[in-house]
Amino acid sequence: MITTLSEAPDSIVLEPGQSLRTAVDAGTWLQLAEGRARVVSPPGWLGETVFMTETLLGEGDMHCVPQGGWIEVSAITPVHLRMHAPAQASRQATTPAPARPVMRFVRLLTGW
């Protein structure tokens, strides 16, 4: 079963065989608290060829997503995954936080 979310939650629990597709910003860190999972990166270009990289994560591993876009996380064993958004520059408390670049794009496409 594959679940697709337009905004990534902070914590994800998946059973073996389940997958999650979600949009993330460049610099997002994935931390696998328990289990084993496969992470497929957002599509990229190499010359005139589209490619995606696949990374296997084990318990305790961390992985940085170098470019923003849609990733897919598939559970090999029961998984507890934490997602850490990229650090934002400090700003005053009265200034509202701007939407993350990938989220602005998703909202533009979906009409939110």
PDB file of C-alpha atoms in Angstrom:
ATOM      1  CA  MET A   1       0.000   0.000   0.000  1.00  0.00           C
ATOM      2  CA  ILE A   2       1.350   3.450  -0.957  1.00  0.00           C
ATOM      3  CA  THR A   3       0.194   6.597   0.839  1.00  0.00           C
ATOM      4  CA  THR A   4       0.838  10.018  -0.731  1.00  0.00           C
ATOM      5  CA  LEU A   5       1.020  13.174   1.399  1.00  0.00           C
ATOM      6  CA  SER A   6       1.593  16.719   0.143  1.00  0.00           C
ATOM      7  CA  GLU A   7       3.239  17.732   3.436  1.00  0.00           C
ATOM      8  CA  ALA A   8       5.597  15.450   5.322  1.00  0.00           C
ATOM      9  CA  PRO A   9       4.795  14.721   8.977  1.00  0.00           C
ATOM     10  CA  ASP A  10       7.551  14.909  11.619  1.00  0.00           C
ATOM     11  CA  SER A  11       7.225  11.226  12.539  1.00  0.00           C
ATOM     12  CA  ILE A  12       6.193   8.273  10.376  1.00  0.00           C
ATOM     13  CA  VAL A  13       5.389   4.673  11.345  1.00  0.00           C
ATOM     14  CA  LEU A  14       5.171   2.092   8.543  1.00  0.00           C
ATOM     15  CA  GLU A  15       4.581  -1.653   8.558  1.00  0.00           C
ATOM     16  CA  PRO A  16       6.542  -3.966   6.205  1.00  0.00           C
ATOM     17  CA  GLY A  17       5.364  -3.491   2.614  1.00  0.00           C
ATOM     18  CA  GLN A  18       3.877  -0.040   3.224  1.00  0.00           C
ATOM     19  CA  SER A  19       5.255   2.994   1.385  1.00  0.00           C
ATOM     20  CA  LEU A  20       4.900   6.732   1.788  1.00  0.00           C
ATOM     21  CA  ARG A  21       5.361   9.376  -0.914  1.00  0.00           C
ATOM     22  CA  THR A  22       5.776  12.930   0.296  1.00  0.00           C
ATOM     23  CA  ALA A  23       7.224  16.268  -0.792  1.00  0.00           C
ATOM     24  CA  VAL A  24      10.336  17.498   1.034  1.00  0.00           C
ATOM     25  CA  ASP A  25      12.637  20.506   0.749  1.00  0.00           C
ATOM     26  CA  ALA A  26      16.324  20.291  -0.095  1.00  0.00           C
ATOM     27  CA  GLY A  27      18.340  19.651   3.049  1.00  0.00           C
ATOM     28  CA  THR A  28      15.647  17.646   4.853  1.00  0.00           C
ATOM     29  CA  TRP A  29      17.146  15.000   7.171  1.00  0.00           C
ATOM     30  CA  LEU A  30      15.602  11.550   7.552  1.00  0.00           C
ATOM     31  CA  GLN A  31      16.395   9.714  10.799  1.00  0.00           C
ATOM     32  CA  LEU A  32      15.479   6.038  11.052  1.00  0.00           C
ATOM     33  CA  ALA A  33      14.719   5.420  14.740  1.00  0.00           C
ATOM     34  CA  GLU A  34      13.984   1.726  14.172  1.00  0.00           C
ATOM     35  CA  GLY A  35      13.657  -0.797  11.358  1.00  0.00           C
ATOM     36  CA  ARG A  36      14.964  -0.920   7.774  1.00  0.00           C
ATOM     37  CA  ALA A  37      13.675   1.193   4.886  1.00  0.00           C
ATOM     38  CA  ARG A  38      14.367   2.064   1.268  1.00  0.00           C
ATOM     39  CA  VAL A  39      14.331   5.751   0.272  1.00  0.00           C
ATOM     40  CA  VAL A  40      13.987   6.796  -3.378  1.00  0.00           C
ATOM     41  CA  SER A  41      15.214  10.336  -4.057  1.00  0.00           C
ATOM     42  CA  PRO A  42      13.412  13.022  -6.058  1.00  0.00           C
ATOM     43  CA  PRO A  43      14.033  12.701  -9.813  1.00  0.00           C
ATOM     44  CA  GLY A  44      17.116  14.449 -11.145  1.00  0.00           C
ATOM     45  CA  TRP A  45      18.735  14.989 -14.522  1.00  0.00           C
ATOM     46  CA  LEU A  46      22.053  13.638 -15.737  1.00  0.00           C
ATOM     47  CA  GLY A  47      22.569  14.938 -19.258  1.00  0.00           C
ATOM     48  CA  GLU A  48      19.320  14.087 -21.037  1.00  0.00           C
ATOM     49  CA  THR A  49      18.426  11.207 -18.702  1.00  0.00           C
ATOM     50  CA  VAL A  50      16.129  11.303 -15.679  1.00  0.00           C
ATOM     51  CA  PHE A  51      17.424   9.285 -12.730  1.00  0.00           C
ATOM     52  CA  MET A  52      16.507   8.571  -9.098  1.00  0.00           C
ATOM     53  CA  THR A  53      18.823   7.207  -6.442  1.00  0.00           C
ATOM     54  CA  GLU A  54      17.860   4.537  -3.939  1.00  0.00           C
ATOM     55  CA  THR A  55      19.251   4.446  -0.406  1.00  0.00           C
ATOM     56  CA  LEU A  56      18.825   1.651   2.130  1.00  0.00           C
ATOM     57  CA  LEU A  57      18.610   2.839   5.723  1.00  0.00           C
ATOM     58  CA  GLY A  58      19.096   0.735   8.832  1.00  0.00           C
ATOM     59  CA  GLU A  59      18.216   1.464  12.442  1.00  0.00           C
ATOM     60  CA  GLY A  60      20.000   4.616  13.632  1.00  0.00           C
ATOM     61  CA  ASP A  61      20.945   5.802  10.131  1.00  0.00           C
ATOM     62  CA  MET A  62      20.472   9.398   8.990  1.00  0.00           C
ATOM     63  CA  HIS A  63      20.098  10.553   5.391  1.00  0.00           C
ATOM     64  CA  CYS A  64      20.066  14.090   3.962  1.00  0.00           C
ATOM     65  CA  VAL A  65      17.878  14.700   0.891  1.00  0.00           C
ATOM     66  CA  PRO A  66      20.127  16.924  -1.259  1.00  0.00           C
ATOM     67  CA  GLN A  67      17.397  18.312  -3.537  1.00  0.00           C
ATOM     68  CA  GLY A  68      13.762  19.133  -2.929  1.00  0.00           C
ATOM     69  CA  GLY A  69      10.924  17.151  -4.483  1.00  0.00           C
ATOM     70  CA  TRP A  70       8.928  13.980  -3.954  1.00  0.00           C
ATOM     71  CA  ILE A  71      10.553  11.064  -2.112  1.00  0.00           C
ATOM     72  CA  GLU A  72       9.266   7.552  -1.491  1.00  0.00           C
ATOM     73  CA  VAL A  73       9.985   5.679   1.745  1.00  0.00           C
ATOM     74  CA  SER A  74       9.260   1.920   1.702  1.00  0.00           C
ATOM     75  CA  ALA A  75       9.366  -0.200   4.858  1.00  0.00           C
ATOM     76  CA  ILE A  76      11.327  -3.457   4.685  1.00  0.00           C
ATOM     77  CA  THR A  77      10.703  -4.151   8.398  1.00  0.00           C
ATOM     78  CA  PRO A  78       8.492  -2.185  10.835  1.00  0.00           C
ATOM     79  CA  VAL A  79       9.800   1.393  10.602  1.00  0.00           C
ATOM     80  CA  HIS A  80       9.740   4.501  12.767  1.00  0.00           C
ATOM     81  CA  LEU A  81      11.147   7.420  10.758  1.00  0.00           C
ATOM     82  CA  ARG A  82      11.630  11.013  11.857  1.00  0.00           C
ATOM     83  CA  MET A  83      11.891  13.891   9.380  1.00  0.00           C
ATOM     84  CA  HIS A  84      13.805  17.061  10.213  1.00  0.00           C
ATOM     85  CA  ALA A  85      13.125  20.095   7.997  1.00  0.00           C
ATOM     86  CA  PRO A  86      16.146  22.133   6.907  1.00  0.00           C
ATOM     87  CA  ALA A  87      17.245  24.843   9.320  1.00  0.00           C
ATOM     88  CA  GLN A  88      15.781  28.251   8.564  1.00  0.00           C
ATOM     89  CA  ALA A  89      17.597  31.533   9.212  1.00  0.00           C
ATOM     90  CA  SER A  90      16.516  33.065  12.522  1.00  0.00           C
ATOM     91  CA  ARG A  91      13.742  35.656  12.277  1.00  0.00           C
ATOM     92  CA  GLN A  92      11.655  37.742  14.656  1.00  0.00           C
ATOM     93  CA  ALA A  93       8.717  36.060  16.399  1.00  0.00           C
ATOM     94  CA  THR A  94       6.279  38.604  14.917  1.00  0.00           C
ATOM     95  CA  THR A  95       7.198  37.715  11.339  1.00  0.00           C
ATOM     96  CA  PRO A  96       5.127  34.805   9.969  1.00  0.00           C
ATOM     97  CA  ALA A  97       7.170  31.890   8.659  1.00  0.00           C
ATOM     98  CA  PRO A  98       7.258  31.789   4.847  1.00  0.00           C
ATOM     99  CA  ALA A  99       6.036  28.618   3.162  1.00  0.00           C
ATOM    100  CA  ARG A 100       8.804  26.152   2.321  1.00  0.00           C
ATOM    101  CA  PRO A 101       9.727  26.183  -1.420  1.00  0.00           C
ATOM    102  CA  VAL A 102       8.373  22.711  -2.228  1.00  0.00           C
ATOM    103  CA  MET A 103       5.176  23.371  -0.244  1.00  0.00           C
ATOM    104  CA  ARG A 104       4.594  26.657  -2.143  1.00  0.00           C
ATOM    105  CA  PHE A 105       4.924  24.722  -5.405  1.00  0.00           C
ATOM    106  CA  VAL A 106       2.545  21.949  -4.215  1.00  0.00           C
ATOM    107  CA  ARG A 107      -0.020  24.556  -3.143  1.00  0.00           C
ATOM    108  CA  LEU A 108       0.288  26.278  -6.517  1.00  0.00           C
ATOM    109  CA  LEU A 109      -0.339  22.976  -8.333  1.00  0.00           C
ATOM    110  CA  THR A 110      -3.203  21.845  -6.106  1.00  0.00           C
ATOM    111  CA  GLY A 111      -4.883  25.246  -5.744  1.00  0.00           C
ATOM    112  CA  TRP A 112      -4.650  25.410  -1.942  1.00  0.00           C
TER     113      TRP A 112
END
